[in-house]
PDB file of C-alpha atoms and ligand atoms in Angstrom:
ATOM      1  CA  UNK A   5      55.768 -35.542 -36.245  1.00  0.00           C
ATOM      2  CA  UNK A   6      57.304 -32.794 -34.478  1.00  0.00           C
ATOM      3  CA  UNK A   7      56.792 -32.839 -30.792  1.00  0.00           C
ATOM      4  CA  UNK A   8      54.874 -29.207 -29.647  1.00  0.00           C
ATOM      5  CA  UNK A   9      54.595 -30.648 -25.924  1.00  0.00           C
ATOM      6  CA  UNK A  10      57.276 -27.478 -24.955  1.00  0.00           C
ATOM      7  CA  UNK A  11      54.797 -24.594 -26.457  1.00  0.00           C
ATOM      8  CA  UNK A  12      54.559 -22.193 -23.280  1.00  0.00           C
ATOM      9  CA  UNK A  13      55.414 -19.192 -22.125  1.00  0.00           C
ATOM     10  CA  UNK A  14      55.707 -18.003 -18.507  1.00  0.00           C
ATOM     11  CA  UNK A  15      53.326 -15.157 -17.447  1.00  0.00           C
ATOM     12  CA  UNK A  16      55.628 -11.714 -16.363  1.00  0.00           C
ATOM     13  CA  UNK A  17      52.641  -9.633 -16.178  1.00  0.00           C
ATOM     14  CA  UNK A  18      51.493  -8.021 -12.394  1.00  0.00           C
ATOM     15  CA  UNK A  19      49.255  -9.845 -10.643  1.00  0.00           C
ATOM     16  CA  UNK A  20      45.642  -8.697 -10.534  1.00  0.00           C
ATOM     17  CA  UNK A  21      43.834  -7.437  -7.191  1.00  0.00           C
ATOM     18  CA  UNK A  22      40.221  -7.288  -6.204  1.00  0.00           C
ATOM     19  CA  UNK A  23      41.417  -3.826  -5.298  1.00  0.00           C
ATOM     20  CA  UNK A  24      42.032  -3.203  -8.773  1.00  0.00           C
ATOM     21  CA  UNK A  25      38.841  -4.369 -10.302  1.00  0.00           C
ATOM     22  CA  UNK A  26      36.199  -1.954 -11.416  1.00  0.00           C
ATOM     23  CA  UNK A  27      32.989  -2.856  -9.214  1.00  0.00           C
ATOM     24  CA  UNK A  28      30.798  -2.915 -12.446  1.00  0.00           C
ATOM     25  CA  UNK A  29      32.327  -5.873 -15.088  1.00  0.00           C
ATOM     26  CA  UNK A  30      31.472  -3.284 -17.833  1.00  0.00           C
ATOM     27  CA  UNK A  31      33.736  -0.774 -16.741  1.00  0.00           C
ATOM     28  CA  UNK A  32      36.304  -3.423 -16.160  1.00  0.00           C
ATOM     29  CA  UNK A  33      35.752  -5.057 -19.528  1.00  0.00           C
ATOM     30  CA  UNK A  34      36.352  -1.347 -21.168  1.00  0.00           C
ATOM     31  CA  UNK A  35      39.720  -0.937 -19.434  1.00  0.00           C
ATOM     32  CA  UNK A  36      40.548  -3.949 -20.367  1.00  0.00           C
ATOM     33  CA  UNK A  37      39.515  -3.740 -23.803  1.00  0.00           C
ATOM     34  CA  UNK A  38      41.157  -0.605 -24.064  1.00  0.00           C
ATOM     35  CA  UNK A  39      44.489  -1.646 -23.157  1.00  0.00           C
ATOM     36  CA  UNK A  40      44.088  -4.575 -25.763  1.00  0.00           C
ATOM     37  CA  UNK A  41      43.292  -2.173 -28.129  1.00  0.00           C
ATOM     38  CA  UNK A  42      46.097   0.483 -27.186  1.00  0.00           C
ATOM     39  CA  UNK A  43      48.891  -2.532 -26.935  1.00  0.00           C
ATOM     40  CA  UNK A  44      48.212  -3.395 -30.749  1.00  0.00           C
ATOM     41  CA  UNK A  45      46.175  -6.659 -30.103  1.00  0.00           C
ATOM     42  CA  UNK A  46      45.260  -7.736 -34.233  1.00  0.00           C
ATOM     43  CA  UNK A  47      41.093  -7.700 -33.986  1.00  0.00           C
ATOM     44  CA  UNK A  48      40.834  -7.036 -30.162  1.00  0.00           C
ATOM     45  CA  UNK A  49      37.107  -7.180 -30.802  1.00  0.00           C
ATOM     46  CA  UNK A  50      37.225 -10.284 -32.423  1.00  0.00           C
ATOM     47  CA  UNK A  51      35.433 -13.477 -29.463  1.00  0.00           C
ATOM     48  CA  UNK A  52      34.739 -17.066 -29.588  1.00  0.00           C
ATOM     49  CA  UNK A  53      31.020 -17.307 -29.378  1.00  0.00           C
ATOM     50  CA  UNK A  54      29.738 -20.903 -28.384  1.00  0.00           C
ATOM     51  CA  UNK A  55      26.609 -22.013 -28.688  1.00  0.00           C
ATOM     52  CA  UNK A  56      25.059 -25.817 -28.307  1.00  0.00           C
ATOM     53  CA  UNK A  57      22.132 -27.430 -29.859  1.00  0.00           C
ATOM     54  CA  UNK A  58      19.056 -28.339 -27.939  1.00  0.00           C
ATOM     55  CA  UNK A  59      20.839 -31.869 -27.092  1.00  0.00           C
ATOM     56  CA  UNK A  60      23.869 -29.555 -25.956  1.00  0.00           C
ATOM     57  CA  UNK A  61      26.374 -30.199 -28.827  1.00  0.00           C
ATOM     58  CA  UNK A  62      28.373 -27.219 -28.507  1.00  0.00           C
ATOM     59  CA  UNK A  63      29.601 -25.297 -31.379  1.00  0.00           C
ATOM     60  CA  UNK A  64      32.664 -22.266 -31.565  1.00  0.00           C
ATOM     61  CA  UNK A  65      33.093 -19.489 -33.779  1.00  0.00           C
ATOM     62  CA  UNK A  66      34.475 -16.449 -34.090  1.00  0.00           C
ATOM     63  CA  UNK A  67      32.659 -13.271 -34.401  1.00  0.00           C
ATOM     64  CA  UNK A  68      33.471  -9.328 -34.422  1.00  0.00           C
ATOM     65  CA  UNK A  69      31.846  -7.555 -31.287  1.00  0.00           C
ATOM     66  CA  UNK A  70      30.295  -4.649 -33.107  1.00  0.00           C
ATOM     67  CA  UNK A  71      28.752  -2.236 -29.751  1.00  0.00           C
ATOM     68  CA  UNK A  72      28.643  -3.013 -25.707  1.00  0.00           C
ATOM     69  CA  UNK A  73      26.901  -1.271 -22.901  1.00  0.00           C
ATOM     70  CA  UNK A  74      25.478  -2.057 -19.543  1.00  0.00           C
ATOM     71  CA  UNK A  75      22.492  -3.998 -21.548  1.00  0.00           C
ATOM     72  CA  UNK A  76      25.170  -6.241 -23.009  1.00  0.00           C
ATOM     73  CA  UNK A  77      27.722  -7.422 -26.160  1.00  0.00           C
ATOM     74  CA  UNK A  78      26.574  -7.240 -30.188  1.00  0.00           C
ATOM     75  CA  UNK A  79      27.348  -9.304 -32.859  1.00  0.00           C
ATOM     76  CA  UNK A  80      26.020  -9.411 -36.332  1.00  0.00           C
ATOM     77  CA  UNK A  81      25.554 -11.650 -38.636  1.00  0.00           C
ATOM     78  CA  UNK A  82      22.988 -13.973 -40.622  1.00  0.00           C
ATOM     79  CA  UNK A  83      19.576 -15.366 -39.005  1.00  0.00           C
ATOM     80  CA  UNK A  84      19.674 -18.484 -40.808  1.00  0.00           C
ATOM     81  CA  UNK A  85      23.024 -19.515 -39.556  1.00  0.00           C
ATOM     82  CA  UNK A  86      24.193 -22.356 -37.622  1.00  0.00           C
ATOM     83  CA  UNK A  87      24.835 -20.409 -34.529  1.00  0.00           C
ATOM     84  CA  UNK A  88      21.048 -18.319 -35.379  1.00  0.00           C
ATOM     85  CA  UNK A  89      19.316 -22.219 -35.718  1.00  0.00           C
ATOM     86  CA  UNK A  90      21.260 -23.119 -31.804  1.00  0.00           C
ATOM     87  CA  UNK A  91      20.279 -19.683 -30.362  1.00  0.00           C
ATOM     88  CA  UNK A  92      16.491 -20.443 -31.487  1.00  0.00           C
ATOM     89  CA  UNK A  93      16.659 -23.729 -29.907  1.00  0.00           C
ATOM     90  CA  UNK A  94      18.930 -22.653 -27.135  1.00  0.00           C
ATOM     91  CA  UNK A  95      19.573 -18.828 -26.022  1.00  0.00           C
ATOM     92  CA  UNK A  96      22.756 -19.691 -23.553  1.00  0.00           C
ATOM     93  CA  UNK A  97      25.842 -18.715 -24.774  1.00  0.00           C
ATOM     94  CA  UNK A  98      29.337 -17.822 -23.959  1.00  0.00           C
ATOM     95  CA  UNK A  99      31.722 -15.191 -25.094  1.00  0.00           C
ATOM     96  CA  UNK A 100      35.603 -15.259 -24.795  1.00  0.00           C
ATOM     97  CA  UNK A 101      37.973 -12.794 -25.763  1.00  0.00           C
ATOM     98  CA  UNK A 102      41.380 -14.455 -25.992  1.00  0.00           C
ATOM     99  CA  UNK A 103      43.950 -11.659 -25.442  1.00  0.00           C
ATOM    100  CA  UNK A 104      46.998 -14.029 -25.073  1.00  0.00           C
ATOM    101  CA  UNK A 105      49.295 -11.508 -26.262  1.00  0.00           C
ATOM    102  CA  UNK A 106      48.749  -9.612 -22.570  1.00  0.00           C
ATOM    103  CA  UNK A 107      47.923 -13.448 -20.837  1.00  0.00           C
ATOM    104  CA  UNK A 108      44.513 -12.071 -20.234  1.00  0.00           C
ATOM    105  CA  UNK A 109      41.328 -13.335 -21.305  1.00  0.00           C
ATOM    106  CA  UNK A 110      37.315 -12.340 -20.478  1.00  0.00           C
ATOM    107  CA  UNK A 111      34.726 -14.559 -20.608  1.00  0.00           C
ATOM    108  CA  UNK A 112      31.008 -13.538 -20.877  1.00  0.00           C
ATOM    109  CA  UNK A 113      27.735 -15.931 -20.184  1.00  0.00           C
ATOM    110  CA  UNK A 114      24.326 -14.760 -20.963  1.00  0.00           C
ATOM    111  CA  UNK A 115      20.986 -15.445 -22.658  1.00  0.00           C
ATOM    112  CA  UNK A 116      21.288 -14.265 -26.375  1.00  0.00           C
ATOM    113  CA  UNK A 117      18.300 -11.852 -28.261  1.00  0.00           C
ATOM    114  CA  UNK A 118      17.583 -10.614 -31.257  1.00  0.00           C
ATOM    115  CA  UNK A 119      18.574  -6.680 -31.417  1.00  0.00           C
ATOM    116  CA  UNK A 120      15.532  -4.447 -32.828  1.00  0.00           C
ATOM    117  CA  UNK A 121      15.454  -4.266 -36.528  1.00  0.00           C
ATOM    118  CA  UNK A 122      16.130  -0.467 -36.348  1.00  0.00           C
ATOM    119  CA  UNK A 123      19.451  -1.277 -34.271  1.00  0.00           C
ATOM    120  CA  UNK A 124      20.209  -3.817 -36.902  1.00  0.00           C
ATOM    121  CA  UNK A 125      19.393  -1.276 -39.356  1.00  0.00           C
ATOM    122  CA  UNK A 126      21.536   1.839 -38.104  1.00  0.00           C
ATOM    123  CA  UNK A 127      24.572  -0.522 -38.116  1.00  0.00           C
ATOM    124  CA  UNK A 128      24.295  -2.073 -41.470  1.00  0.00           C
ATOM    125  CA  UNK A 129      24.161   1.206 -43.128  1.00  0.00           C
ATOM    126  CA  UNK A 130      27.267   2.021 -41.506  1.00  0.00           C
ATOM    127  CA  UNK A 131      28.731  -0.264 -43.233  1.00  0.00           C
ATOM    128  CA  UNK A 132      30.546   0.222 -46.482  1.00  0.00           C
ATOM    129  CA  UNK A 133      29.460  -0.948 -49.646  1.00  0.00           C
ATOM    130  CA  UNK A 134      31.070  -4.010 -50.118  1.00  0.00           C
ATOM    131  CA  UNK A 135      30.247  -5.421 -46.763  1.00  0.00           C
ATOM    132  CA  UNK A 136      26.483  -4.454 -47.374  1.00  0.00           C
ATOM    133  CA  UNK A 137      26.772  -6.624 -50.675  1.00  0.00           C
ATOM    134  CA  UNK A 138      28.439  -9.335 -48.578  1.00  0.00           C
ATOM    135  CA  UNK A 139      25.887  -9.380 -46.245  1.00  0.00           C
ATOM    136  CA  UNK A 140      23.460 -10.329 -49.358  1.00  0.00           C
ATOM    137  CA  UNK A 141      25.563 -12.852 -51.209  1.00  0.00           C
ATOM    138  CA  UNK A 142      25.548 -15.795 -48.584  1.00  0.00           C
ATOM    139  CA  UNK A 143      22.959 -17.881 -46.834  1.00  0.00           C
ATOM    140  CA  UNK A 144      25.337 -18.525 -44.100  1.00  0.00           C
ATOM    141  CA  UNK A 145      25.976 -21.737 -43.145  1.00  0.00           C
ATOM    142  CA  UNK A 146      24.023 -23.638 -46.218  1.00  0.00           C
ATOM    143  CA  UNK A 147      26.197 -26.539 -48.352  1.00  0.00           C
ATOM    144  CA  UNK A 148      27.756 -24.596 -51.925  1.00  0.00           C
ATOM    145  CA  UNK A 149      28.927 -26.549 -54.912  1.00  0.00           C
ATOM    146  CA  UNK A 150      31.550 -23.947 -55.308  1.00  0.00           C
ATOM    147  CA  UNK A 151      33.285 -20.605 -54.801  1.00  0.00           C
ATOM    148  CA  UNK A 152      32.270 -19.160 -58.410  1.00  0.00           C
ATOM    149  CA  UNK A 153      28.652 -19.170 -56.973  1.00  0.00           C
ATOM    150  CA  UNK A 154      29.285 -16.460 -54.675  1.00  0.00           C
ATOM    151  CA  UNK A 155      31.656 -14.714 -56.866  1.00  0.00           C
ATOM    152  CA  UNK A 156      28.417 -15.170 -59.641  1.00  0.00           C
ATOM    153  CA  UNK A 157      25.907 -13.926 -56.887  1.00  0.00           C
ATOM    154  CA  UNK A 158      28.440 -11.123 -55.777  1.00  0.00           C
ATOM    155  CA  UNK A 159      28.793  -9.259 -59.726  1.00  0.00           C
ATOM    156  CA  UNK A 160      24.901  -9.525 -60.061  1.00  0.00           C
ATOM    157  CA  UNK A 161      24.122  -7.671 -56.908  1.00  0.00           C
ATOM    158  CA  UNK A 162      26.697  -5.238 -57.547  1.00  0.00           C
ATOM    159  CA  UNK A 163      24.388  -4.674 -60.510  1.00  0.00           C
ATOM    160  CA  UNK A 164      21.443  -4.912 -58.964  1.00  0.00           C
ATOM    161  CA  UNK A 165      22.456  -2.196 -56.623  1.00  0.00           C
ATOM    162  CA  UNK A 166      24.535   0.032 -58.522  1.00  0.00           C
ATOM    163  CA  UNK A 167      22.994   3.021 -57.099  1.00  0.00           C
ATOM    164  CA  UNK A 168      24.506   2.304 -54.005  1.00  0.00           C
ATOM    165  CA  UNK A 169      21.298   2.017 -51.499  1.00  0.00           C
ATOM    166  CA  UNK A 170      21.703  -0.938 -50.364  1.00  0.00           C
ATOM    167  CA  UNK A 171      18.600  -2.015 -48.272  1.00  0.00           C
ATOM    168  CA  UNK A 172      19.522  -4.610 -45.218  1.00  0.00           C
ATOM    169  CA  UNK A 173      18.394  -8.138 -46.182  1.00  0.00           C
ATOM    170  CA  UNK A 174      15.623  -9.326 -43.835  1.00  0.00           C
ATOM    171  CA  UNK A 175      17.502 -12.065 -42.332  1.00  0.00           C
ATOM    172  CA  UNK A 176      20.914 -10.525 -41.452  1.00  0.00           C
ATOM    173  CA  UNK A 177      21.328  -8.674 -38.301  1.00  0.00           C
ATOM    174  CA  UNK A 178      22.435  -8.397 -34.782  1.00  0.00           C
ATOM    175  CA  UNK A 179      22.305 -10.409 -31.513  1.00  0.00           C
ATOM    176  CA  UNK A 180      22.787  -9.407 -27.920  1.00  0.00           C
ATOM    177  CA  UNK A 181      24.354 -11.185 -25.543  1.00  0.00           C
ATOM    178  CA  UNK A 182      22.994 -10.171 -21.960  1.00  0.00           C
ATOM    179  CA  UNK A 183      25.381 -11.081 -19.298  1.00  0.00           C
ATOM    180  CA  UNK A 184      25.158 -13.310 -15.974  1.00  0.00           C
ATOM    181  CA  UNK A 185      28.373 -14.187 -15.142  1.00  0.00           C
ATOM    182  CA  UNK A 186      31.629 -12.179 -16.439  1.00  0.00           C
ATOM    183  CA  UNK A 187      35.198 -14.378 -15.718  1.00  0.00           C
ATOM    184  CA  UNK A 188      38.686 -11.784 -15.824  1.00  0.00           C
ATOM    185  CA  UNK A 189      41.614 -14.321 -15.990  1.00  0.00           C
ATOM    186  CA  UNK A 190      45.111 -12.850 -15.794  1.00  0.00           C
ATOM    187  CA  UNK A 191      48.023 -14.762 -16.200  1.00  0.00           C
ATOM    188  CA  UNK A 192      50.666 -14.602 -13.563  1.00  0.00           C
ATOM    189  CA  UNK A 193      54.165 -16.054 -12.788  1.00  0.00           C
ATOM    190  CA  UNK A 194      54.454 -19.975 -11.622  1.00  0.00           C
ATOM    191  CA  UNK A 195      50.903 -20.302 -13.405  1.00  0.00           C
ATOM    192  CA  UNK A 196      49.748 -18.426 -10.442  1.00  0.00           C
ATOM    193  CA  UNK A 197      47.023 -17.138 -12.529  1.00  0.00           C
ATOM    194  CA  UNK A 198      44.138 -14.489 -10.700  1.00  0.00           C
ATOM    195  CA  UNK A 199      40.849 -15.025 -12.003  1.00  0.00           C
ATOM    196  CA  UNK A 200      37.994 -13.102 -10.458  1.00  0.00           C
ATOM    197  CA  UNK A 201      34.612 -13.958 -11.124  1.00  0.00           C
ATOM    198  CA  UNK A 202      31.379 -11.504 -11.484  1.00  0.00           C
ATOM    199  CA  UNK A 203      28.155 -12.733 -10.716  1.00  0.00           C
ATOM    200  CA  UNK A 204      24.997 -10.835 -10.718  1.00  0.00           C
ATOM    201  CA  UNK A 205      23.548 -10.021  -6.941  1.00  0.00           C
ATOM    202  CA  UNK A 206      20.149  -8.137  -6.387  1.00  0.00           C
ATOM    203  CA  UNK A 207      20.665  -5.876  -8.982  1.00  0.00           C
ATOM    204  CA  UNK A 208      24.702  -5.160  -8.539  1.00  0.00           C
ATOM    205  CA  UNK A 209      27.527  -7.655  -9.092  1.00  0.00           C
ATOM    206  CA  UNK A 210      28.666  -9.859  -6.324  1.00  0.00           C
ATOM    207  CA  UNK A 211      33.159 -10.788  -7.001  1.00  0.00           C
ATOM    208  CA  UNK A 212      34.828 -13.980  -6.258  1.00  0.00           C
ATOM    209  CA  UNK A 213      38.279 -15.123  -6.594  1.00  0.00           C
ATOM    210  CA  UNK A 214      38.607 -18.463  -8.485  1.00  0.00           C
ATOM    211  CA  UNK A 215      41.242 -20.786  -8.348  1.00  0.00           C
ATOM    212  CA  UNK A 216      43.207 -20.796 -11.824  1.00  0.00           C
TER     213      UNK A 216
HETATM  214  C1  FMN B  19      38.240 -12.849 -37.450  1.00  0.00           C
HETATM  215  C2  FMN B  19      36.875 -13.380 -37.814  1.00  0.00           C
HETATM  216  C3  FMN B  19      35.767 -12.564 -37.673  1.00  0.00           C
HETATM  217  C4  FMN B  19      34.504 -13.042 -37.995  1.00  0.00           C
HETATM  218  N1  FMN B  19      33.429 -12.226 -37.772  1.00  0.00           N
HETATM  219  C5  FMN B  19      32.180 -12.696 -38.016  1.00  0.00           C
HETATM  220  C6  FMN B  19      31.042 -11.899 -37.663  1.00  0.00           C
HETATM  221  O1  FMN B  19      31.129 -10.799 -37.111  1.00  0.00           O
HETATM  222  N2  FMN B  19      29.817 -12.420 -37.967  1.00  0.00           N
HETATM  223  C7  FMN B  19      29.656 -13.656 -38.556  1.00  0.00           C
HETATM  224  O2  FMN B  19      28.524 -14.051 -38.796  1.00  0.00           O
HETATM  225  N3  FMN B  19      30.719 -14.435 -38.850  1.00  0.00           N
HETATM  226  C8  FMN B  19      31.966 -13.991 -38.596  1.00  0.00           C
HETATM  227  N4  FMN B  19      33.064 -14.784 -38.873  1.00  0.00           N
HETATM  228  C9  FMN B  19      32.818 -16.119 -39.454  1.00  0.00           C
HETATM  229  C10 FMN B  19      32.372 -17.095 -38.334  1.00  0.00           C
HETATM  230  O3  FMN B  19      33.491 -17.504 -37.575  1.00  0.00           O
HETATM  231  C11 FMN B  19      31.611 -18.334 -38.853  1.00  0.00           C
HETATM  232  O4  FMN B  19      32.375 -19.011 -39.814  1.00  0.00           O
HETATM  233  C12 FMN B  19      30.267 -17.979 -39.467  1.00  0.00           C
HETATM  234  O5  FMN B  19      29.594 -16.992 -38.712  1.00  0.00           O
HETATM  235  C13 FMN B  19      29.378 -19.222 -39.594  1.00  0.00           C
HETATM  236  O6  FMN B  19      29.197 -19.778 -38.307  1.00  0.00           O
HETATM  237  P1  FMN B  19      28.033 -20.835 -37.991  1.00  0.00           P
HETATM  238  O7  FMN B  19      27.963 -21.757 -39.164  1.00  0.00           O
HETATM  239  O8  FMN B  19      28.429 -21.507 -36.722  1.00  0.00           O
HETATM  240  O9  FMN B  19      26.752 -20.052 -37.845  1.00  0.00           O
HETATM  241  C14 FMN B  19      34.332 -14.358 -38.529  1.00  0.00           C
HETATM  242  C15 FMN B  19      35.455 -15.177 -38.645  1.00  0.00           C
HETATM  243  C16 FMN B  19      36.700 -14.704 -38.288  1.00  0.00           C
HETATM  244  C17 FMN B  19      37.888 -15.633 -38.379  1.00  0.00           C
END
């Protein structure tokens, strides 16, 4: 087996201040997202979302954040997922964007809701075509005997909805994330890392410095 024990890289990047830190995590999340964005990051939207069970077996996936504001991060997908059955049982969650490329990574904690239908709604018939078929052809999550059952389930809807108005299927949509905590983590030379902590506080957002 070939050793990987050597895999790392040493951080050149400048050191992050609480001096440079927007005072709302929002506004510090968009710069940062930004810059991912603007420095070519593949799927800069793209997070780990964990979730755990109601005995707290934790499950990871990834998912595409689709909208964020000051009420918090959106993700879509299918209501009768895995992840949909743990956030039923279990609304705490955690969201991670891992940014390695830059040595940077966010994560966000928060109680997970449903979005309104008519949110759910406006976004799905943004989507094109194909993706609104896709959105139809799986129950997420269930056991398939095989691939040709999609591909079977994917021709007849394209038949079915040859017109091209696709309605949205009753149990696909979008989930919020509303955040408590928000963790910036920049990685630094020596593994001197700065990570800076955001924590709600009578209605603003308290800042700590963690160790890394
Ligand atoms: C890059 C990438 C983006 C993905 N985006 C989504 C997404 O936005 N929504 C979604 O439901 N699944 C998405 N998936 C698939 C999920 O990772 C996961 O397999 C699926 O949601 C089922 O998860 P669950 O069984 O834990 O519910 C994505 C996977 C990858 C690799």
């Amino acid at each position: 087996m070939q050793p990987i024990h050597h895999l790392r890289r040493d951080y050149d990047h400048d050191p992050l201040s609480e001096v440079d830190l927007a005072p709302d995590p929002v506004m510090q999340f968009r710069t940062w997202f930004d810059e991912a964005r603007n420095e070519g990051i593949p799927e800069p939207n793209a997070m780990t979302l964990g979730t755990a069970d109601a005995k707290g077996r934790v499950s990871c996936r990834t998912v595409l954040l689709k909208a964020y504001d000051a009420k918090g991060f959106v993700f879509f997908t299918n209501y009768g997922s895995r992840k949909a059955h743990q956030i039923a049982v279990n609304p705490h969650a955690s969201i991670l964007f891992p940014w390695v490329a830059l040595a940077r990574q966010v994560e966000i904690a928060g109680r997970v809701e449903k979005i309104s239908t008519a949110e759910s709604l406006a976004y799905f018939m943004s989507r094109p075509f194909l993706s609104q078929l896709g959105a139809w052809v799986s129950d997420q999550s269930s056991v398939i005997s095989s691939r040709q059952i999609l591909l079977s389930k994917f021709e007849e809807l394209k038949v079915r909805f040859a017109n091209g108005e696709v309605p949205k299927p009753e149990g696909w949509g979008g989930f919020r994330v509303v955040p408590d905590t928000f963790e910036f983590w920049q990685g630094g030379q020596s593994r001197l890392h700065d990570r800076f902590l955001y924590t709600r506080d009578a209605g603003s957002w308290r800042i700590a410095r963690l160790a890394p």
